[in-house]
GROMACS .gro file of N, CA, C and O in nm:
model
  396
    1MET      N    1   0.083  -0.120   0.000
    1MET     CA    2   0.000   0.000   0.000
    1MET      C    3   0.087   0.126   0.000
    1MET      O    4   0.054   0.222  -0.064
    2GLU      N    5   0.199   0.120   0.073
    2GLU     CA    6   0.288   0.237   0.078
    2GLU      C    7   0.344   0.268  -0.060
    2GLU      O    8   0.357   0.384  -0.098
    3ASN      N    9   0.376   0.164  -0.137
    3ASN     CA   10   0.427   0.182  -0.272
    3ASN      C   11   0.321   0.249  -0.359
    3ASN      O   12   0.354   0.337  -0.439
    4LEU      N   13   0.195   0.211  -0.343
    4LEU     CA   14   0.086   0.274  -0.418
    4LEU      C   15   0.075   0.422  -0.382
    4LEU      O   16   0.062   0.506  -0.470
    5ARG      N   17   0.085   0.453  -0.253
    5ARG     CA   18   0.080   0.595  -0.210
    5ARG      C   19   0.193   0.674  -0.274
    5ARG      O   20   0.173   0.786  -0.319
    6GLU      N   21   0.313   0.615  -0.278
    6GLU     CA   22   0.427   0.684  -0.340
    6GLU      C   23   0.403   0.707  -0.489
    6GLU      O   24   0.430   0.816  -0.540
    7GLN      N   25   0.352   0.604  -0.556
    7GLN     CA   26   0.325   0.617  -0.700
    7GLN      C   27   0.221   0.725  -0.727
    7GLN      O   28   0.237   0.807  -0.817
    8LEU      N   29   0.114   0.726  -0.648
    8LEU     CA   30   0.008   0.822  -0.670
    8LEU      C   31   0.050   0.964  -0.630
    8LEU      O   32   0.005   1.061  -0.691
    9THR      N   33   0.137   0.976  -0.531
    9THR     CA   34   0.188   1.108  -0.493
    9THR      C   35   0.255   1.175  -0.612
    9THR      O   36   0.240   1.295  -0.633
   10GLU      N   37   0.324   1.096  -0.692
   10GLU     CA   38   0.393   1.151  -0.810
   10GLU      C   39   0.295   1.197  -0.917
   10GLU      O   40   0.332   1.274  -1.006
   11LEU      N   41   0.169   1.152  -0.910
   11LEU     CA   42   0.069   1.190  -1.009
   11LEU      C   43  -0.005   1.318  -0.974
   11LEU      O   44  -0.083   1.370  -1.053
   12ILE      N   45   0.016   1.370  -0.853
   12ILE     CA   46  -0.054   1.491  -0.810
   12ILE      C   47   0.019   1.613  -0.865
   12ILE      O   48   0.141   1.625  -0.853
   13ASP      N   49  -0.057   1.701  -0.927
   13ASP     CA   50   0.000   1.821  -0.984
   13ASP      C   51  -0.103   1.934  -0.975
   13ASP      O   52  -0.217   1.911  -0.938
   14GLU      N   53  -0.062   2.051  -1.012
   14GLU     CA   54  -0.153   2.165  -1.016
   14GLU      C   55  -0.208   2.177  -1.157
   14GLU      O   56  -0.135   2.158  -1.254
   15ALA      N   57  -0.337   2.206  -1.166
   15ALA     CA   58  -0.401   2.219  -1.297
   15ALA      C   59  -0.481   2.349  -1.302
   15ALA      O   60  -0.529   2.397  -1.200
   16GLU      N   61  -0.493   2.401  -1.422
   16GLU     CA   62  -0.574   2.520  -1.445
   16GLU      C   63  -0.707   2.476  -1.504
   16GLU      O   64  -0.718   2.371  -1.567
   17LEU      N   65  -0.807   2.558  -1.487
   17LEU     CA   66  -0.941   2.528  -1.537
   17LEU      C   67  -0.939   2.501  -1.687
   17LEU      O   68  -1.003   2.407  -1.734
   18GLU      N   69  -0.865   2.580  -1.760
   18GLU     CA   70  -0.862   2.565  -1.906
   18GLU      C   71  -0.817   2.424  -1.946
   18GLU      O   72  -0.871   2.365  -2.039
   19TRP      N   73  -0.721   2.370  -1.873
   19TRP     CA   74  -0.671   2.235  -1.900
   19TRP      C   75  -0.778   2.130  -1.869
   19TRP      O   76  -0.785   2.027  -1.934
   20LEU      N   77  -0.860   2.158  -1.768
   20LEU     CA   78  -0.962   2.062  -1.726
   20LEU      C   79  -1.087   2.061  -1.814
   20LEU      O   80  -1.160   1.962  -1.817
   21LYS      N   81  -1.113   2.169  -1.886
   21LYS     CA   82  -1.238   2.182  -1.961
   21LYS      C   83  -1.268   2.064  -2.054
   21LYS      O   84  -1.380   2.015  -2.055
   22PRO      N   85  -1.172   2.015  -2.135
   22PRO     CA   86  -1.206   1.902  -2.222
   22PRO      C   87  -1.246   1.777  -2.141
   22PRO      O   88  -1.332   1.700  -2.183
   23HIS      N   89  -1.187   1.760  -2.025
   23HIS     CA   90  -1.217   1.645  -1.940
   23HIS      C   91  -1.353   1.662  -1.872
   23HIS      O   92  -1.425   1.564  -1.850
   24ILE      N   93  -1.388   1.786  -1.840
   24ILE     CA   94  -1.520   1.815  -1.784
   24ILE      C   95  -1.626   1.780  -1.887
   24ILE      O   96  -1.728   1.719  -1.855
   25GLN      N   97  -1.601   1.817  -2.013
   25GLN     CA   98  -1.697   1.787  -2.120
   25GLN      C   99  -1.715   1.637  -2.140
   25GLN      O  100  -1.822   1.592  -2.178
   26LYS      N  101  -1.610   1.559  -2.112
   26LYS     CA  102  -1.618   1.412  -2.124
   26LYS      C  103  -1.675   1.348  -1.997
   26LYS      O  104  -1.681   1.226  -1.988
   27ASP      N  105  -1.713   1.431  -1.899
   27ASP     CA  106  -1.768   1.383  -1.772
   27ASP      C  107  -1.667   1.296  -1.696
   27ASP      O  108  -1.703   1.198  -1.632
   28ALA      N  109  -1.539   1.333  -1.705
   28ALA     CA  110  -1.433   1.253  -1.644
   28ALA      C  111  -1.376   1.317  -1.518
   28ALA      O  112  -1.287   1.260  -1.455
   29VAL      N  113  -1.427   1.435  -1.479
   29VAL     CA  114  -1.372   1.505  -1.364
   29VAL      C  115  -1.457   1.477  -1.241
   29VAL      O  116  -1.579   1.483  -1.246
   30ILE      N  117  -1.389   1.444  -1.133
   30ILE     CA  118  -1.454   1.422  -1.004
   30ILE      C  119  -1.396   1.522  -0.906
   30ILE      O  120  -1.275   1.531  -0.888
   31LEU      N  121  -1.486   1.597  -0.842
   31LEU     CA  122  -1.446   1.698  -0.745
   31LEU      C  123  -1.438   1.636  -0.606
   31LEU      O  124  -1.532   1.571  -0.561
   32VAL      N  125  -1.325   1.656  -0.542
   32VAL     CA  126  -1.301   1.608  -0.405
   32VAL      C  127  -1.319   1.729  -0.313
   32VAL      O  128  -1.257   1.833  -0.335
   33VAL      N  129  -1.402   1.715  -0.210
   33VAL     CA  130  -1.426   1.827  -0.118
   33VAL      C  131  -1.299   1.857  -0.038
   33VAL      O  132  -1.214   1.770  -0.020
   34PRO      N  133  -1.288   1.981   0.013
   34PRO     CA  134  -1.168   2.020   0.087
   34PRO      C  135  -1.139   1.932   0.209
   34PRO      O  136  -1.023   1.917   0.248
   35GLU      N  137  -1.241   1.874   0.270
   35GLU     CA  138  -1.221   1.793   0.390
   35GLU      C  139  -1.148   1.662   0.364
   35GLU      O  140  -1.093   1.602   0.456
   36LEU      N  141  -1.148   1.616   0.239
   36LEU     CA  142  -1.079   1.492   0.206
   36LEU      C  143  -0.942   1.520   0.146
   36LEU      O  144  -0.922   1.620   0.079
   37ASP      N  145  -0.851   1.427   0.168
   37ASP     CA  146  -0.718   1.436   0.111
   37ASP      C  147  -0.719   1.371  -0.027
   37ASP      O  148  -0.766   1.257  -0.042
   38LEU      N  149  -0.672   1.442  -0.128
   38LEU     CA  150  -0.672   1.391  -0.265
   38LEU      C  151  -0.598   1.259  -0.275
   38LEU      O  152  -0.643   1.166  -0.343
   39LEU      N  153  -0.486   1.248  -0.208
   39LEU     CA  154  -0.408   1.125  -0.212
   39LEU      C  155  -0.485   1.008  -0.151
   39LEU      O  156  -0.488   0.899  -0.207
   40ASP      N  157  -0.552   1.030  -0.038
   40ASP     CA  158  -0.631   0.925   0.025
   40ASP      C  159  -0.742   0.876  -0.069
   40ASP      O  160  -0.768   0.756  -0.078
   41VAL      N  161  -0.807   0.969  -0.137
   41VAL     CA  162  -0.913   0.933  -0.232
   41VAL      C  163  -0.854   0.852  -0.348
   41VAL      O  164  -0.909   0.749  -0.387
   42GLY      N  165  -0.743   0.898  -0.401
   42GLY     CA  166  -0.678   0.826  -0.510
   42GLY      C  167  -0.639   0.684  -0.471
   42GLY      O  168  -0.660   0.589  -0.547
   43VAL      N  169  -0.585   0.669  -0.351
   43VAL     CA  170  -0.546   0.536  -0.302
   43VAL      C  171  -0.670   0.447  -0.289
   43VAL      O  172  -0.669   0.330  -0.329
   44ALA      N  173  -0.778   0.501  -0.235
   44ALA     CA  174  -0.901   0.423  -0.218
   44ALA      C  175  -0.956   0.377  -0.353
   44ALA      O  176  -0.996   0.260  -0.368
   45ILE      N  177  -0.955   0.465  -0.451
   45ILE     CA  178  -1.006   0.428  -0.584
   45ILE      C  179  -0.915   0.326  -0.650
   45ILE      O  180  -0.959   0.224  -0.701
   46ALA      N  181  -0.783   0.351  -0.646
   46ALA     CA  182  -0.687   0.262  -0.711
   46ALA      C  183  -0.682   0.124  -0.647
   46ALA      O  184  -0.654   0.025  -0.714
   47SER      N  185  -0.713   0.116  -0.518
   47SER     CA  186  -0.708  -0.014  -0.450
   47SER      C  187  -0.847  -0.077  -0.436
   47SER      O  188  -0.865  -0.171  -0.361
   48ASP      N  189  -0.944  -0.025  -0.511
   48ASP     CA  190  -1.081  -0.078  -0.511
   48ASP      C  191  -1.144  -0.083  -0.373
   48ASP      O  192  -1.215  -0.178  -0.339
   49ASN      N  193  -1.119   0.020  -0.294
   49ASN     CA  194  -1.181   0.030  -0.162
   49ASN      C  195  -1.322   0.088  -0.183
   49ASN      O  196  -1.349   0.204  -0.156
   50THR      N  197  -1.412   0.001  -0.231
   50THR     CA  198  -1.545   0.048  -0.268
   50THR      C  199  -1.624   0.098  -0.148
   50THR      O  200  -1.707   0.188  -0.162
   51GLN      N  201  -1.598   0.044  -0.031
   51GLN     CA  202  -1.672   0.089   0.087
   51GLN      C  203  -1.646   0.237   0.114
   51GLN      O  204  -1.739   0.314   0.134
   52SER      N  205  -1.520   0.278   0.115
   52SER     CA  206  -1.487   0.419   0.137
   52SER      C  207  -1.539   0.506   0.025
   52SER      O  208  -1.600   0.611   0.048
   53VAL      N  209  -1.516   0.464  -0.100
   53VAL     CA  210  -1.557   0.544  -0.215
   53VAL      C  211  -1.708   0.562  -0.216
   53VAL      O  212  -1.759   0.673  -0.236
   54GLN      N  213  -1.783   0.455  -0.193
   54GLN     CA  214  -1.929   0.467  -0.193
   54GLN      C  215  -1.978   0.554  -0.078
   54GLN      O  216  -2.074   0.629  -0.093
   55HIS      N  217  -1.910   0.545   0.036
   55HIS     CA  218  -1.945   0.632   0.148
   55HIS      C  219  -1.926   0.778   0.110
   55HIS      O  220  -2.013   0.862   0.134
   56TRP      N  221  -1.811   0.810   0.050
   56TRP     CA  222  -1.783   0.948   0.011
   56TRP      C  223  -1.883   0.998  -0.093
   56TRP      O  224  -1.928   1.111  -0.087
   57ILE      N  225  -1.919   0.912  -0.188
   57ILE     CA  226  -2.018   0.950  -0.289
   57ILE      C  227  -2.152   0.974  -0.222
   57ILE      O  228  -2.220   1.073  -0.248
   58GLY      N  229  -2.191   0.884  -0.132
   58GLY     CA  230  -2.318   0.896  -0.062
   58GLY      C  231  -2.326   1.023   0.023
   58GLY      O  232  -2.433   1.082   0.037
   59GLU      N  233  -2.214   1.063   0.078
   59GLU     CA  234  -2.209   1.185   0.160
   59GLU      C  235  -2.182   1.310   0.077
   59GLU      O  236  -2.163   1.418   0.131
   60GLN      N  237  -2.175   1.292  -0.055
   60GLN     CA  238  -2.146   1.400  -0.151
   60GLN      C  239  -2.011   1.466  -0.123
   60GLN      O  240  -1.995   1.588  -0.135
   61LEU      N  241  -1.914   1.384  -0.085
   61LEU     CA  242  -1.777   1.431  -0.066
   61LEU      C  243  -1.696   1.413  -0.195
   61LEU      O  244  -1.591   1.474  -0.212
   62LEU      N  245  -1.746   1.327  -0.282
   62LEU     CA  246  -1.693   1.309  -0.418
   62LEU      C  247  -1.811   1.333  -0.511
   62LEU      O  248  -1.912   1.262  -0.502
   63VAL      N  249  -1.800   1.433  -0.598
   63VAL     CA  250  -1.911   1.467  -0.686
   63VAL      C  251  -1.861   1.505  -0.825
   63VAL      O  252  -1.746   1.547  -0.841
   64LYS      N  253  -1.949   1.488  -0.921
   64LYS     CA  254  -1.923   1.545  -1.053
   64LYS      C  255  -1.957   1.694  -1.041
   64LYS      O  256  -2.053   1.731  -0.973
   65PRO      N  257  -1.880   1.781  -1.104
   65PRO     CA  258  -1.909   1.924  -1.094
   65PRO      C  259  -2.049   1.956  -1.148
   65PRO      O  260  -2.081   1.922  -1.261
   66SER      N  261  -2.130   2.019  -1.065
   66SER     CA  262  -2.266   2.057  -1.103
   66SER      C  263  -2.261   2.181  -1.192
   66SER      O  264  -2.159   2.250  -1.197
   67PRO      N  265  -2.373   2.213  -1.259
   67PRO     CA  266  -2.375   2.338  -1.337
   67PRO      C  267  -2.343   2.461  -1.251
   67PRO      O  268  -2.277   2.553  -1.299
   68GLU      N  269  -2.386   2.459  -1.124
   68GLU     CA  270  -2.356   2.573  -1.036
   68GLU      C  271  -2.206   2.583  -1.008
   68GLU      O  272  -2.149   2.692  -1.009
   69ILE      N  273  -2.144   2.470  -0.983
   69ILE     CA  274  -1.998   2.469  -0.959
   69ILE      C  275  -1.925   2.514  -1.084
   69ILE      O  276  -1.834   2.597  -1.079
   70LEU      N  277  -1.965   2.462  -1.200
   70LEU     CA  278  -1.900   2.500  -1.325
   70LEU      C  279  -1.916   2.649  -1.353
   70LEU      O  280  -1.822   2.714  -1.399
   71SER      N  281  -2.032   2.703  -1.321
   71SER     CA  282  -2.055   2.846  -1.339
   71SER      C  283  -1.961   2.927  -1.250
   71SER      O  284  -1.901   3.027  -1.293
   72ARG      N  285  -1.945   2.882  -1.125
   72ARG     CA  286  -1.854   2.951  -1.032
   72ARG      C  287  -1.710   2.942  -1.082
   72ARG      O  288  -1.636   3.039  -1.077
   73TRP      N  289  -1.672   2.825  -1.131
   73TRP     CA  290  -1.537   2.809  -1.184
   73TRP      C  291  -1.515   2.899  -1.305
   73TRP      O  292  -1.411   2.964  -1.318
   74ASN      N  293  -1.614   2.903  -1.396
   74ASN     CA  294  -1.600   2.985  -1.516
   74ASN      C  295  -1.596   3.133  -1.485
   74ASN      O  296  -1.538   3.211  -1.561
   75ALA      N  297  -1.656   3.173  -1.373
   75ALA     CA  298  -1.652   3.313  -1.332
   75ALA      C  299  -1.513   3.353  -1.282
   75ALA      O  300  -1.481   3.471  -1.273
   76ASN      N  301  -1.432   3.254  -1.249
   76ASN     CA  302  -1.296   3.278  -1.201
   76ASN      C  303  -1.202   3.187  -1.280
   76ASN      O  304  -1.154   3.086  -1.228
   77PRO      N  305  -1.176   3.219  -1.408
   77PRO     CA  306  -1.100   3.128  -1.495
   77PRO      C  307  -0.955   3.107  -1.453
   77PRO      O  308  -0.890   3.015  -1.502
   78ASP      N  309  -0.904   3.188  -1.361
   78ASP     CA  310  -0.766   3.170  -1.315
   78ASP      C  311  -0.756   3.073  -1.198
   78ASP      O  312  -0.648   3.050  -1.144
   79ARG      N  313  -0.870   3.016  -1.159
   79ARG     CA  314  -0.873   2.921  -1.046
   79ARG      C  315  -0.777   2.805  -1.073
   79ARG      O  316  -0.764   2.758  -1.185
   80LYS      N  317  -0.712   2.763  -0.968
   80LYS     CA  318  -0.617   2.649  -0.976
   80LYS      C  319  -0.672   2.532  -0.897
   80LYS      O  320  -0.748   2.548  -0.801
   81PHE      N  321  -0.631   2.414  -0.936
   81PHE     CA  322  -0.676   2.290  -0.875
   81PHE      C  323  -0.557   2.199  -0.846
   81PHE      O  324  -0.458   2.200  -0.919
   82GLN      N  325  -0.571   2.121  -0.743
   82GLN     CA  326  -0.481   2.009  -0.721
   82GLN      C  327  -0.547   1.895  -0.799
   82GLN      O  328  -0.668   1.874  -0.788
   83ALA      N  329  -0.471   1.826  -0.881
   83ALA     CA  330  -0.530   1.726  -0.969
   83ALA      C  331  -0.448   1.598  -0.971
   83ALA      O  332  -0.326   1.601  -0.953
   84MET      N  333  -0.520   1.488  -0.993
   84MET     CA  334  -0.456   1.357  -1.007
   84MET      C  335  -0.528   1.283  -1.119
   84MET      O  336  -0.651   1.267  -1.113
   85ILE      N  337  -0.454   1.241  -1.219
   85ILE     CA  338  -0.513   1.160  -1.325
   85ILE      C  339  -0.510   1.016  -1.279
   85ILE      O  340  -0.405   0.961  -1.247
   86LEU      N  341  -0.629   0.958  -1.272
   86LEU     CA  342  -0.645   0.820  -1.230
   86LEU      C  343  -0.744   0.760  -1.328
   86LEU      O  344  -0.864   0.763  -1.306
   87GLN      N  345  -0.691   0.713  -1.441
   87GLN     CA  346  -0.775   0.669  -1.552
   87GLN      C  347  -0.892   0.585  -1.504
   87GLN      O  348  -0.874   0.497  -1.421
   88PRO      N  349  -1.012   0.610  -1.552
   88PRO     CA  350  -1.049   0.706  -1.656
   88PRO      C  351  -1.088   0.843  -1.601
   88PRO      O  352  -1.146   0.925  -1.672
   89TYR      N  353  -1.056   0.870  -1.476
   89TYR     CA  354  -1.101   0.993  -1.412
   89TYR      C  355  -0.985   1.090  -1.386
   89TYR      O  356  -0.869   1.051  -1.383
   90ILE      N  357  -1.025   1.213  -1.362
   90ILE     CA  358  -0.933   1.313  -1.311
   90ILE      C  359  -0.994   1.364  -1.181
   90ILE      O  360  -1.104   1.419  -1.181
   91LEU      N  361  -0.925   1.339  -1.073
   91LEU     CA  362  -0.969   1.386  -0.942
   91LEU      C  363  -0.916   1.528  -0.925
   91LEU      O  364  -0.798   1.553  -0.951
   92VAL      N  365  -1.003   1.618  -0.883
   92VAL     CA  366  -0.959   1.757  -0.863
   92VAL      C  367  -1.007   1.807  -0.728
   92VAL      O  368  -1.111   1.765  -0.677
   93LYS      N  369  -0.928   1.895  -0.673
   93LYS     CA  370  -0.961   1.960  -0.547
   93LYS      C  371  -0.928   2.107  -0.566
   93LYS      O  372  -0.818   2.141  -0.612
   94GLU      N  373  -1.022   2.193  -0.534
   94GLU     CA  374  -0.999   2.337  -0.553
   94GLU      C  375  -0.890   2.383  -0.457
   94GLU      O  376  -0.889   2.346  -0.340
   95LEU      N  377  -0.797   2.462  -0.509
   95LEU     CA  378  -0.695   2.523  -0.426
   95LEU      C  379  -0.746   2.656  -0.376
   95LEU      O  380  -0.821   2.726  -0.446
   96GLU      N  381  -0.706   2.690  -0.256
   96GLU     CA  382  -0.745   2.819  -0.198
   96GLU      C  383  -0.686   2.930  -0.285
   96GLU      O  384  -0.572   2.922  -0.328
   97THR      N  385  -0.768   3.031  -0.309
   97THR     CA  386  -0.719   3.145  -0.385
   97THR      C  387  -0.686   3.258  -0.289
   97THR      O  388  -0.759   3.282  -0.193
   98SER      N  389  -0.576   3.323  -0.315
   98SER     CA  390  -0.538   3.436  -0.229
   98SER      C  391  -0.603   3.561  -0.286
   98SER      O  392  -0.596   3.587  -0.404
   99SER      N  393  -0.668   3.636  -0.199
   99SER     CA  394  -0.736   3.756  -0.248
   99SER      C  395  -0.665   3.880  -0.207
   99SER      O  396  -0.592   3.887  -0.118
   0.00000   0.00000   0.00000
C-alpha cells in the first residue's frame, strides 16, 4: 500500500481550469471536497476500496461538478486545482485562492 501511495503522490500536480475543460466535457472530472485528502481518495479508488468510495459519494464528498460549480469556476477562470489523473477519471480539489 505504501508503494501505491508513493506512485500516486507523483501523479498529483496543479491544474488550471482551461486544462480541465475538455475532461469536464467528457464527464471525467470528479471533485473532491476540501475535507478529504486527494491522495487518500486516489489510493481508495486505485485499491478498489469500494466501501470508502461509496461512502464518500453517498455523503457528496466526491461529486461530478454541477452546473452551479461549473458556473462559479468559469466566473474565475484563473482558479487552480490540485489534480490527479487516475484513468479514466481526473480527481480535482480546488486550491485556496489568495485575495
